Amino acid sequence: MSRSKHVLFQLTGSIACYKACAVISRLVQSGLEVKTICSANALNFIGKSTLEGLTRNPVYVDTFEERFALEHVELVKWLDLAVICPATANIINKLAAGVADDYISTTFLAFDFSKPYLIAPAMNERMYAHPATANGIRILKGWGVKVLGVGSGYQACGDKGAGRLLEPEELYGIIMKELG
Ligand SMILES: Cc1cc2nc3c(=O)[nH]c(=O)nc-3n(C[C@H](O)[C@H](O)[C@H](O)COP(=O)(O)O)c2cc1C
């Protein structure tokens, strides 16, 4: 019998973290094994207990945490697909600059690009339209990262425009399709 597929699901500091939980829940219910990494700022929007409860796996945040010290390399070997959802403007620009100063960015530099790496942006319309972000997305796409589109409409700040995280059902469909 073939093993279940492994998804590394990474969350960054966006108001849309709550939507990501619905995606994680759908993936787990579909029989996938999901492990999560949170940026420190993501923990302002979501609790570790929520993610641990949804995935029944530990949540990685600190690269130097005891027991998990070389886990970022092991995770890259373990996974069949990596996704950042929601992805902030900050993480997009950081990855595009090759910075590796937290768990997500360190894992990214150790990534094996024969496997799919998805990024689902979520941000204010001006952050999304900023030349730095547009350039970051272009660079990442050039490296083989699949940067997904965004929705348009009401934003948490009250503005309307492009930058909303795609809806959970759509994200779930994209991930499942990538996994074949
Ligand atoms: C209430 C609130 C909501 C935010 N939502 C977003 C967002 O949706 N997208 C984004 O790029 N930044 C957002 N930010 C700003 C990021 O949290 C900030 O740039 C942070 O440094 C990102 O860190 P990280 O990428 O390491 O998680 C928000 C900040 C606050 C206070």
PDB file of N, CA, C and O and ligand atoms in Angstrom, residues 12-16 39 41-42 45 87-91 94 102 122-124 127, ligand 1:
ATOM      1  N   THR A  12       2.458  32.603   7.608  1.00  0.00           N
ATOM      2  CA  THR A  12       3.131  33.844   8.014  1.00  0.00           C
ATOM      3  C   THR A  12       2.095  34.847   8.509  1.00  0.00           C
ATOM      4  O   THR A  12       0.885  34.582   8.476  1.00  0.00           O
ATOM      5  N   GLY A  13       2.593  35.998   8.986  1.00  0.00           N
ATOM      6  CA  GLY A  13       1.770  36.912   9.787  1.00  0.00           C
ATOM      7  C   GLY A  13       0.728  37.719   9.045  1.00  0.00           C
ATOM      8  O   GLY A  13       0.855  38.941   8.906  1.00  0.00           O
ATOM      9  N   SER A  14      -0.315  37.052   8.595  1.00  0.00           N
ATOM     10  CA  SER A  14      -1.418  37.706   7.890  1.00  0.00           C
ATOM     11  C   SER A  14      -2.730  37.435   8.611  1.00  0.00           C
ATOM     12  O   SER A  14      -2.920  36.369   9.204  1.00  0.00           O
ATOM     13  N   ILE A  15      -3.623  38.378   8.482  1.00  0.00           N
ATOM     14  CA  ILE A  15      -4.986  38.222   9.012  1.00  0.00           C
ATOM     15  C   ILE A  15      -5.654  36.975   8.427  1.00  0.00           C
ATOM     16  O   ILE A  15      -6.569  36.412   9.025  1.00  0.00           O
ATOM     17  N   ALA A  16      -5.167  36.521   7.252  1.00  0.00           N
ATOM     18  CA  ALA A  16      -5.803  35.385   6.569  1.00  0.00           C
ATOM     19  C   ALA A  16      -5.396  34.028   7.154  1.00  0.00           C
ATOM     20  O   ALA A  16      -5.792  32.991   6.620  1.00  0.00           O
ATOM     21  N   SER A  39       5.785  31.428  11.083  1.00  0.00           N
ATOM     22  CA  SER A  39       6.700  32.520  11.425  1.00  0.00           C
ATOM     23  C   SER A  39       6.304  32.985  12.828  1.00  0.00           C
ATOM     24  O   SER A  39       5.166  32.757  13.271  1.00  0.00           O
ATOM     25  N   ASN A  41       5.618  35.858  13.725  1.00  0.00           N
ATOM     26  CA  ASN A  41       4.495  36.800  13.621  1.00  0.00           C
ATOM     27  C   ASN A  41       3.167  36.116  13.339  1.00  0.00           C
ATOM     28  O   ASN A  41       2.113  36.646  13.682  1.00  0.00           O
ATOM     29  N   ALA A  42       3.202  34.947  12.716  1.00  0.00           N
ATOM     30  CA  ALA A  42       1.950  34.221  12.475  1.00  0.00           C
ATOM     31  C   ALA A  42       1.267  33.877  13.798  1.00  0.00           C
ATOM     32  O   ALA A  42       0.037  33.780  13.873  1.00  0.00           O
ATOM     33  N   PHE A  45      -1.669  35.665  15.066  1.00  0.00           N
ATOM     34  CA  PHE A  45      -2.958  35.476  14.400  1.00  0.00           C
ATOM     35  C   PHE A  45      -3.565  34.110  14.666  1.00  0.00           C
ATOM     36  O   PHE A  45      -4.745  33.891  14.445  1.00  0.00           O
ATOM     37  N   ALA A  87       0.970  33.878   2.557  1.00  0.00           N
ATOM     38  CA  ALA A  87       2.328  34.410   2.420  1.00  0.00           C
ATOM     39  C   ALA A  87       2.276  35.937   2.477  1.00  0.00           C
ATOM     40  O   ALA A  87       1.600  36.565   1.657  1.00  0.00           O
ATOM     41  N   THR A  88       2.985  36.501   3.435  1.00  0.00           N
ATOM     42  CA  THR A  88       3.048  37.965   3.559  1.00  0.00           C
ATOM     43  C   THR A  88       3.971  38.561   2.491  1.00  0.00           C
ATOM     44  O   THR A  88       4.815  37.859   1.904  1.00  0.00           O
ATOM     45  N   ALA A  89       3.850  39.877   2.314  1.00  0.00           N
ATOM     46  CA  ALA A  89       4.785  40.597   1.451  1.00  0.00           C
ATOM     47  C   ALA A  89       6.199  40.392   1.989  1.00  0.00           C
ATOM     48  O   ALA A  89       7.152  40.194   1.220  1.00  0.00           O
ATOM     49  N   ASN A  90       6.321  40.406   3.309  1.00  0.00           N
ATOM     50  CA  ASN A  90       7.640  40.251   3.935  1.00  0.00           C
ATOM     51  C   ASN A  90       8.312  38.935   3.548  1.00  0.00           C
ATOM     52  O   ASN A  90       9.480  38.928   3.124  1.00  0.00           O
ATOM     53  N   ILE A  91       7.579  37.819   3.665  1.00  0.00           N
ATOM     54  CA  ILE A  91       8.243  36.528   3.385  1.00  0.00           C
ATOM     55  C   ILE A  91       8.555  36.409   1.893  1.00  0.00           C
ATOM     56  O   ILE A  91       9.609  35.879   1.513  1.00  0.00           O
ATOM     57  N   LYS A  94      11.624  38.464   1.355  1.00  0.00           N
ATOM     58  CA  LYS A  94      12.753  37.860   2.057  1.00  0.00           C
ATOM     59  C   LYS A  94      13.293  36.653   1.288  1.00  0.00           C
ATOM     60  O   LYS A  94      14.503  36.515   1.074  1.00  0.00           O
ATOM     61  N   ASP A 102      14.942  32.726   9.563  1.00  0.00           N
ATOM     62  CA  ASP A 102      13.915  32.082  10.395  1.00  0.00           C
ATOM     63  C   ASP A 102      13.636  30.687   9.822  1.00  0.00           C
ATOM     64  O   ASP A 102      14.293  30.270   8.851  1.00  0.00           O
ATOM     65  N   ALA A 122      -1.139  36.906   0.447  1.00  0.00           N
ATOM     66  CA  ALA A 122      -2.290  37.555   1.093  1.00  0.00           C
ATOM     67  C   ALA A 122      -1.797  38.875   1.666  1.00  0.00           C
ATOM     68  O   ALA A 122      -0.921  38.882   2.538  1.00  0.00           O
ATOM     69  N   MET A 123      -2.316  39.963   1.139  1.00  0.00           N
ATOM     70  CA  MET A 123      -1.848  41.262   1.644  1.00  0.00           C
ATOM     71  C   MET A 123      -2.728  42.378   1.137  1.00  0.00           C
ATOM     72  O   MET A 123      -3.559  42.184   0.238  1.00  0.00           O
ATOM     73  N   ASN A 124      -2.526  43.538   1.711  1.00  0.00           N
ATOM     74  CA  ASN A 124      -3.172  44.767   1.281  1.00  0.00           C
ATOM     75  C   ASN A 124      -2.836  45.054  -0.189  1.00  0.00           C
ATOM     76  O   ASN A 124      -1.751  44.713  -0.654  1.00  0.00           O
ATOM     77  N   MET A 127       0.481  46.783  -0.830  1.00  0.00           N
ATOM     78  CA  MET A 127       1.638  45.888  -0.638  1.00  0.00           C
ATOM     79  C   MET A 127       1.795  44.951  -1.835  1.00  0.00           C
ATOM     80  O   MET A 127       2.905  44.673  -2.291  1.00  0.00           O
TER      81      MET A 127
HETATM   82  C1  LIG B   1      -3.681  43.064  11.936  1.00  0.00           C
HETATM   83  C2  LIG B   1      -2.559  42.878  10.968  1.00  0.00           C
HETATM   84  C3  LIG B   1      -2.785  42.215   9.788  1.00  0.00           C
HETATM   85  C4  LIG B   1      -1.754  42.026   8.857  1.00  0.00           C
HETATM   86  N1  LIG B   1      -2.029  41.366   7.702  1.00  0.00           N
HETATM   87  C5  LIG B   1      -1.052  41.235   6.772  1.00  0.00           C
HETATM   88  C6  LIG B   1      -1.310  40.582   5.534  1.00  0.00           C
HETATM   89  O1  LIG B   1      -2.420  40.090   5.276  1.00  0.00           O
HETATM   90  N2  LIG B   1      -0.300  40.502   4.643  1.00  0.00           N
HETATM   91  C7  LIG B   1       0.957  41.031   4.868  1.00  0.00           C
HETATM   92  O2  LIG B   1       1.808  40.930   3.991  1.00  0.00           O
HETATM   93  N3  LIG B   1       1.235  41.619   6.061  1.00  0.00           N
HETATM   94  C8  LIG B   1       0.275  41.740   7.010  1.00  0.00           C
HETATM   95  N4  LIG B   1       0.570  42.341   8.202  1.00  0.00           N
HETATM   96  C9  LIG B   1       1.945  42.801   8.447  1.00  0.00           C
HETATM   97  C10 LIG B   1       2.879  41.621   8.774  1.00  0.00           C
HETATM   98  O3  LIG B   1       2.367  40.893   9.887  1.00  0.00           O
HETATM   99  C11 LIG B   1       4.304  42.139   9.047  1.00  0.00           C
HETATM  100  O4  LIG B   1       4.853  42.649   7.825  1.00  0.00           O
HETATM  101  C12 LIG B   1       5.207  41.074   9.624  1.00  0.00           C
HETATM  102  O5  LIG B   1       6.504  41.609   9.814  1.00  0.00           O
HETATM  103  C13 LIG B   1       5.285  39.831   8.742  1.00  0.00           C
HETATM  104  O6  LIG B   1       6.157  38.894   9.334  1.00  0.00           O
HETATM  105  P1  LIG B   1       6.328  37.394   8.770  1.00  0.00           P
HETATM  106  O7  LIG B   1       6.349  37.502   7.281  1.00  0.00           O
HETATM  107  O8  LIG B   1       7.627  36.939   9.341  1.00  0.00           O
HETATM  108  O9  LIG B   1       5.191  36.592   9.295  1.00  0.00           O
HETATM  109  C14 LIG B   1      -0.461  42.517   9.139  1.00  0.00           C
HETATM  110  C15 LIG B   1      -0.211  43.165  10.364  1.00  0.00           C
HETATM  111  C16 LIG B   1      -1.252  43.333  11.260  1.00  0.00           C
HETATM  112  C17 LIG B   1      -0.949  44.041  12.567  1.00  0.00           C
END
